[in-house]
């Protein structure tokens, strides 16, 4: 658990962050770019696209 000072630093943007693993290959559907162009945040577009790809694979 983080101490109070560490938690405060993190909330204030002064904490240390672990680097994201960007080595994983990401496959997007043909609709991913349209989601971004519609103004959705990238994380939201990625999750929706992930659900779409998963649903397409099971159909």
PDB file of N, CA and C in Angstrom:
ATOM      1  N   UNK A   1       0.846  -1.186   0.000  1.00  0.00           N
ATOM      2  CA  UNK A   1       0.000   0.000   0.000  1.00  0.00           C
ATOM      3  C   UNK A   1       0.888   1.245   0.000  1.00  0.00           C
ATOM      4  N   UNK A   2       0.439   2.288  -0.663  1.00  0.00           N
ATOM      5  CA  UNK A   2       1.241   3.503  -0.762  1.00  0.00           C
ATOM      6  C   UNK A   2       1.071   4.342   0.497  1.00  0.00           C
ATOM      7  N   UNK A   3       2.139   5.016   0.890  1.00  0.00           N
ATOM      8  CA  UNK A   3       2.034   5.927   2.023  1.00  0.00           C
ATOM      9  C   UNK A   3       1.253   7.154   1.580  1.00  0.00           C
ATOM     10  N   UNK A   4       0.831   7.944   2.534  1.00  0.00           N
ATOM     11  CA  UNK A   4       0.058   9.140   2.220  1.00  0.00           C
ATOM     12  C   UNK A   4       0.800  10.089   1.309  1.00  0.00           C
ATOM     13  N   UNK A   5       2.095  10.291   1.575  1.00  0.00           N
ATOM     14  CA  UNK A   5       2.882  11.202   0.748  1.00  0.00           C
ATOM     15  C   UNK A   5       3.018  10.681  -0.676  1.00  0.00           C
ATOM     16  N   UNK A   6       3.233   9.381  -0.818  1.00  0.00           N
ATOM     17  CA  UNK A   6       3.363   8.802  -2.156  1.00  0.00           C
ATOM     18  C   UNK A   6       2.047   8.914  -2.914  1.00  0.00           C
ATOM     19  N   UNK A   7       0.940   8.690  -2.217  1.00  0.00           N
ATOM     20  CA  UNK A   7      -0.362   8.791  -2.865  1.00  0.00           C
ATOM     21  C   UNK A   7      -0.610  10.220  -3.322  1.00  0.00           C
ATOM     22  N   UNK A   8      -0.271  11.185  -2.468  1.00  0.00           N
ATOM     23  CA  UNK A   8      -0.442  12.592  -2.822  1.00  0.00           C
ATOM     24  C   UNK A   8       0.428  12.951  -4.013  1.00  0.00           C
ATOM     25  N   UNK A   9       1.676  12.500  -4.005  1.00  0.00           N
ATOM     26  CA  UNK A   9       2.565  12.768  -5.135  1.00  0.00           C
ATOM     27  C   UNK A   9       1.992  12.199  -6.420  1.00  0.00           C
ATOM     28  N   UNK A  10       1.474  10.987  -6.348  1.00  0.00           N
ATOM     29  CA  UNK A  10       0.936  10.346  -7.545  1.00  0.00           C
ATOM     30  C   UNK A  10      -0.266  11.125  -8.079  1.00  0.00           C
ATOM     31  N   UNK A  11      -1.172  11.534  -7.186  1.00  0.00           N
ATOM     32  CA  UNK A  11      -2.358  12.289  -7.596  1.00  0.00           C
ATOM     33  C   UNK A  11      -1.948  13.618  -8.210  1.00  0.00           C
ATOM     34  N   UNK A  12      -0.902  14.225  -7.682  1.00  0.00           N
ATOM     35  CA  UNK A  12      -0.439  15.512  -8.184  1.00  0.00           C
ATOM     36  C   UNK A  12       0.447  15.392  -9.418  1.00  0.00           C
ATOM     37  N   UNK A  13       0.619  14.172  -9.902  1.00  0.00           N
ATOM     38  CA  UNK A  13       1.406  13.975 -11.107  1.00  0.00           C
ATOM     39  C   UNK A  13       2.894  13.871 -10.865  1.00  0.00           C
ATOM     40  N   UNK A  14       3.299  13.727  -9.608  1.00  0.00           N
ATOM     41  CA  UNK A  14       4.718  13.652  -9.283  1.00  0.00           C
ATOM     42  C   UNK A  14       5.179  12.236  -8.984  1.00  0.00           C
ATOM     43  N   UNK A  15       4.273  11.287  -9.010  1.00  0.00           N
ATOM     44  CA  UNK A  15       4.620   9.906  -8.702  1.00  0.00           C
ATOM     45  C   UNK A  15       5.306   9.236  -9.871  1.00  0.00           C
ATOM     46  N   UNK A  16       5.888   8.095  -9.591  1.00  0.00           N
ATOM     47  CA  UNK A  16       6.530   7.339 -10.656  1.00  0.00           C
ATOM     48  C   UNK A  16       5.502   6.427 -11.301  1.00  0.00           C
ATOM     49  N   UNK A  17       5.570   6.296 -12.585  1.00  0.00           N
ATOM     50  CA  UNK A  17       4.660   5.425 -13.318  1.00  0.00           C
ATOM     51  C   UNK A  17       5.453   4.303 -13.946  1.00  0.00           C
ATOM     52  N   UNK A  18       4.843   3.125 -13.968  1.00  0.00           N
ATOM     53  CA  UNK A  18       5.480   2.009 -14.642  1.00  0.00           C
ATOM     54  C   UNK A  18       5.270   2.175 -16.138  1.00  0.00           C
ATOM     55  N   UNK A  19       6.292   1.902 -16.937  1.00  0.00           N
ATOM     56  CA  UNK A  19       6.128   2.035 -18.391  1.00  0.00           C
ATOM     57  C   UNK A  19       5.135   1.009 -18.925  1.00  0.00           C
ATOM     58  N   UNK A  20       4.387   1.424 -19.932  1.00  0.00           N
ATOM     59  CA  UNK A  20       3.435   0.515 -20.560  1.00  0.00           C
ATOM     60  C   UNK A  20       4.175  -0.448 -21.469  1.00  0.00           C
ATOM     61  N   UNK A  21       3.681  -1.660 -21.545  1.00  0.00           N
ATOM     62  CA  UNK A  21       4.259  -2.648 -22.447  1.00  0.00           C
ATOM     63  C   UNK A  21       3.679  -2.400 -23.833  1.00  0.00           C
ATOM     64  N   UNK A  22       4.478  -1.828 -24.707  1.00  0.00           N
ATOM     65  CA  UNK A  22       4.009  -1.519 -26.055  1.00  0.00           C
ATOM     66  C   UNK A  22       4.520  -2.531 -27.071  1.00  0.00           C
ATOM     67  N   UNK A  23       5.070  -3.641 -26.587  1.00  0.00           N
ATOM     68  CA  UNK A  23       5.633  -4.631 -27.492  1.00  0.00           C
ATOM     69  C   UNK A  23       4.579  -5.588 -28.031  1.00  0.00           C
ATOM     70  N   UNK A  24       3.418  -5.645 -27.390  1.00  0.00           N
ATOM     71  CA  UNK A  24       2.375  -6.565 -27.833  1.00  0.00           C
ATOM     72  C   UNK A  24       1.808  -6.083 -29.167  1.00  0.00           C
ATOM     73  N   UNK A  25       1.663  -7.001 -30.090  1.00  0.00           N
ATOM     74  CA  UNK A  25       1.092  -6.656 -31.391  1.00  0.00           C
ATOM     75  C   UNK A  25      -0.404  -6.416 -31.224  1.00  0.00           C
ATOM     76  N   UNK A  26      -0.876  -5.302 -31.739  1.00  0.00           N
ATOM     77  CA  UNK A  26      -2.288  -4.955 -31.619  1.00  0.00           C
ATOM     78  C   UNK A  26      -2.904  -4.990 -33.006  1.00  0.00           C
ATOM     79  N   UNK A  27      -3.987  -5.727 -33.128  1.00  0.00           N
ATOM     80  CA  UNK A  27      -4.701  -5.798 -34.393  1.00  0.00           C
ATOM     81  C   UNK A  27      -6.039  -5.103 -34.215  1.00  0.00           C
ATOM     82  N   UNK A  28      -6.280  -4.103 -35.040  1.00  0.00           N
ATOM     83  CA  UNK A  28      -7.545  -3.374 -34.968  1.00  0.00           C
ATOM     84  C   UNK A  28      -8.418  -3.754 -36.154  1.00  0.00           C
ATOM     85  N   UNK A  29      -9.719  -3.599 -35.955  1.00  0.00           N
ATOM     86  CA  UNK A  29     -10.650  -3.844 -37.054  1.00  0.00           C
ATOM     87  C   UNK A  29     -10.621  -2.652 -38.009  1.00  0.00           C
ATOM     88  N   UNK A  30     -11.331  -2.811 -39.094  1.00  0.00           N
ATOM     89  CA  UNK A  30     -11.408  -1.726 -40.073  1.00  0.00           C
ATOM     90  C   UNK A  30     -12.196  -0.534 -39.529  1.00  0.00           C
ATOM     91  N   UNK A  31     -12.868  -0.703 -38.383  1.00  0.00           N
ATOM     92  CA  UNK A  31     -13.692   0.361 -37.808  1.00  0.00           C
ATOM     93  C   UNK A  31     -12.946   1.208 -36.780  1.00  0.00           C
ATOM     94  N   UNK A  32     -11.751   0.790 -36.403  1.00  0.00           N
ATOM     95  CA  UNK A  32     -11.016   1.477 -35.342  1.00  0.00           C
ATOM     96  C   UNK A  32     -10.760   2.942 -35.679  1.00  0.00           C
ATOM     97  N   UNK A  33     -10.292   3.225 -36.870  1.00  0.00           N
ATOM     98  CA  UNK A  33      -9.994   4.607 -37.255  1.00  0.00           C
ATOM     99  C   UNK A  33     -11.251   5.462 -37.241  1.00  0.00           C
ATOM    100  N   UNK A  34     -12.382   4.893 -37.637  1.00  0.00           N
ATOM    101  CA  UNK A  34     -13.647   5.636 -37.619  1.00  0.00           C
ATOM    102  C   UNK A  34     -14.035   6.010 -36.189  1.00  0.00           C
ATOM    103  N   UNK A  35     -13.763   5.121 -35.240  1.00  0.00           N
ATOM    104  CA  UNK A  35     -14.055   5.422 -33.837  1.00  0.00           C
ATOM    105  C   UNK A  35     -13.220   6.606 -33.361  1.00  0.00           C
ATOM    106  N   UNK A  36     -11.947   6.628 -33.740  1.00  0.00           N
ATOM    107  CA  UNK A  36     -11.081   7.747 -33.365  1.00  0.00           C
ATOM    108  C   UNK A  36     -11.545   9.041 -34.032  1.00  0.00           C
ATOM    109  N   UNK A  37     -11.904   8.951 -35.309  1.00  0.00           N
ATOM    110  CA  UNK A  37     -12.350  10.135 -36.041  1.00  0.00           C
ATOM    111  C   UNK A  37     -13.667  10.671 -35.499  1.00  0.00           C
ATOM    112  N   UNK A  38     -14.458   9.800 -34.859  1.00  0.00           N
ATOM    113  CA  UNK A  38     -15.720  10.231 -34.255  1.00  0.00           C
ATOM    114  C   UNK A  38     -15.483  10.980 -32.944  1.00  0.00           C
ATOM    115  N   UNK A  39     -14.227  11.016 -32.502  1.00  0.00           N
ATOM    116  CA  UNK A  39     -13.885  11.786 -31.320  1.00  0.00           C
ATOM    117  C   UNK A  39     -13.781  10.989 -30.036  1.00  0.00           C
ATOM    118  N   UNK A  40     -13.841   9.668 -30.131  1.00  0.00           N
ATOM    119  CA  UNK A  40     -13.712   8.853 -28.927  1.00  0.00           C
ATOM    120  C   UNK A  40     -12.266   8.870 -28.438  1.00  0.00           C
ATOM    121  N   UNK A  41     -12.082   8.860 -27.135  1.00  0.00           N
ATOM    122  CA  UNK A  41     -10.712   8.728 -26.618  1.00  0.00           C
ATOM    123  C   UNK A  41     -10.111   7.408 -27.089  1.00  0.00           C
ATOM    124  N   UNK A  42      -8.806   7.368 -27.275  1.00  0.00           N
ATOM    125  CA  UNK A  42      -8.150   6.178 -27.821  1.00  0.00           C
ATOM    126  C   UNK A  42      -8.424   4.942 -26.980  1.00  0.00           C
ATOM    127  N   UNK A  43      -8.387   5.066 -25.648  1.00  0.00           N
ATOM    128  CA  UNK A  43      -8.628   3.899 -24.788  1.00  0.00           C
ATOM    129  C   UNK A  43     -10.038   3.354 -24.997  1.00  0.00           C
ATOM    130  N   UNK A  44     -11.014   4.237 -25.154  1.00  0.00           N
ATOM    131  CA  UNK A  44     -12.399   3.810 -25.374  1.00  0.00           C
ATOM    132  C   UNK A  44     -12.513   3.141 -26.734  1.00  0.00           C
ATOM    133  N   UNK A  45     -11.922   3.748 -27.749  1.00  0.00           N
ATOM    134  CA  UNK A  45     -11.959   3.171 -29.093  1.00  0.00           C
ATOM    135  C   UNK A  45     -11.290   1.802 -29.110  1.00  0.00           C
ATOM    136  N   UNK A  46     -10.176   1.663 -28.399  1.00  0.00           N
ATOM    137  CA  UNK A  46      -9.484   0.372 -28.353  1.00  0.00           C
ATOM    138  C   UNK A  46     -10.353  -0.698 -27.701  1.00  0.00           C
ATOM    139  N   UNK A  47     -11.034  -0.350 -26.605  1.00  0.00           N
ATOM    140  CA  UNK A  47     -11.863  -1.330 -25.907  1.00  0.00           C
ATOM    141  C   UNK A  47     -13.063  -1.724 -26.770  1.00  0.00           C
ATOM    142  N   UNK A  48     -13.715  -0.755 -27.391  1.00  0.00           N
ATOM    143  CA  UNK A  48     -14.839  -1.069 -28.272  1.00  0.00           C
ATOM    144  C   UNK A  48     -14.385  -1.936 -29.439  1.00  0.00           C
ATOM    145  N   UNK A  49     -13.235  -1.611 -29.997  1.00  0.00           N
ATOM    146  CA  UNK A  49     -12.705  -2.380 -31.116  1.00  0.00           C
ATOM    147  C   UNK A  49     -12.354  -3.797 -30.673  1.00  0.00           C
ATOM    148  N   UNK A  50     -11.789  -3.910 -29.480  1.00  0.00           N
ATOM    149  CA  UNK A  50     -11.452  -5.226 -28.930  1.00  0.00           C
ATOM    150  C   UNK A  50     -12.717  -6.078 -28.778  1.00  0.00           C
ATOM    151  N   UNK A  51     -13.788  -5.473 -28.282  1.00  0.00           N
ATOM    152  CA  UNK A  51     -15.058  -6.193 -28.135  1.00  0.00           C
ATOM    153  C   UNK A  51     -15.619  -6.591 -29.501  1.00  0.00           C
ATOM    154  N   UNK A  52     -15.508  -5.684 -30.472  1.00  0.00           N
ATOM    155  CA  UNK A  52     -16.003  -5.975 -31.818  1.00  0.00           C
ATOM    156  C   UNK A  52     -15.237  -7.143 -32.438  1.00  0.00           C
ATOM    157  N   UNK A  53     -13.917  -7.119 -32.310  1.00  0.00           N
ATOM    158  CA  UNK A  53     -13.088  -8.185 -32.875  1.00  0.00           C
ATOM    159  C   UNK A  53     -13.407  -9.511 -32.190  1.00  0.00           C
ATOM    160  N   UNK A  54     -13.562  -9.489 -30.873  1.00  0.00           N
ATOM    161  CA  UNK A  54     -13.876 -10.715 -30.129  1.00  0.00           C
ATOM    162  C   UNK A  54     -15.239 -11.262 -30.543  1.00  0.00           C
ATOM    163  N   UNK A  55     -16.219 -10.380 -30.721  1.00  0.00           N
ATOM    164  CA  UNK A  55     -17.555 -10.805 -31.125  1.00  0.00           C
ATOM    165  C   UNK A  55     -17.536 -11.356 -32.546  1.00  0.00           C
ATOM    166  N   UNK A  56     -16.767 -10.730 -33.419  1.00  0.00           N
ATOM    167  CA  UNK A  56     -16.669 -11.199 -34.804  1.00  0.00           C
ATOM    168  C   UNK A  56     -16.039 -12.583 -34.870  1.00  0.00           C
ATOM    169  N   UNK A  57     -15.121 -12.857 -33.972  1.00  0.00           N
ATOM    170  CA  UNK A  57     -14.439 -14.152 -33.965  1.00  0.00           C
ATOM    171  C   UNK A  57     -15.359 -15.273 -33.499  1.00  0.00           C
ATOM    172  N   UNK A  58     -16.364 -14.936 -32.690  1.00  0.00           N
ATOM    173  CA  UNK A  58     -17.271 -15.962 -32.170  1.00  0.00           C
ATOM    174  C   UNK A  58     -18.517 -16.117 -33.017  1.00  0.00           C
ATOM    175  N   UNK A  59     -18.723 -15.231 -33.946  1.00  0.00           N
ATOM    176  CA  UNK A  59     -19.937 -15.291 -34.787  1.00  0.00           C
ATOM    177  C   UNK A  59     -19.735 -16.169 -35.995  1.00  0.00           C
TER     178      UNK A  59
END
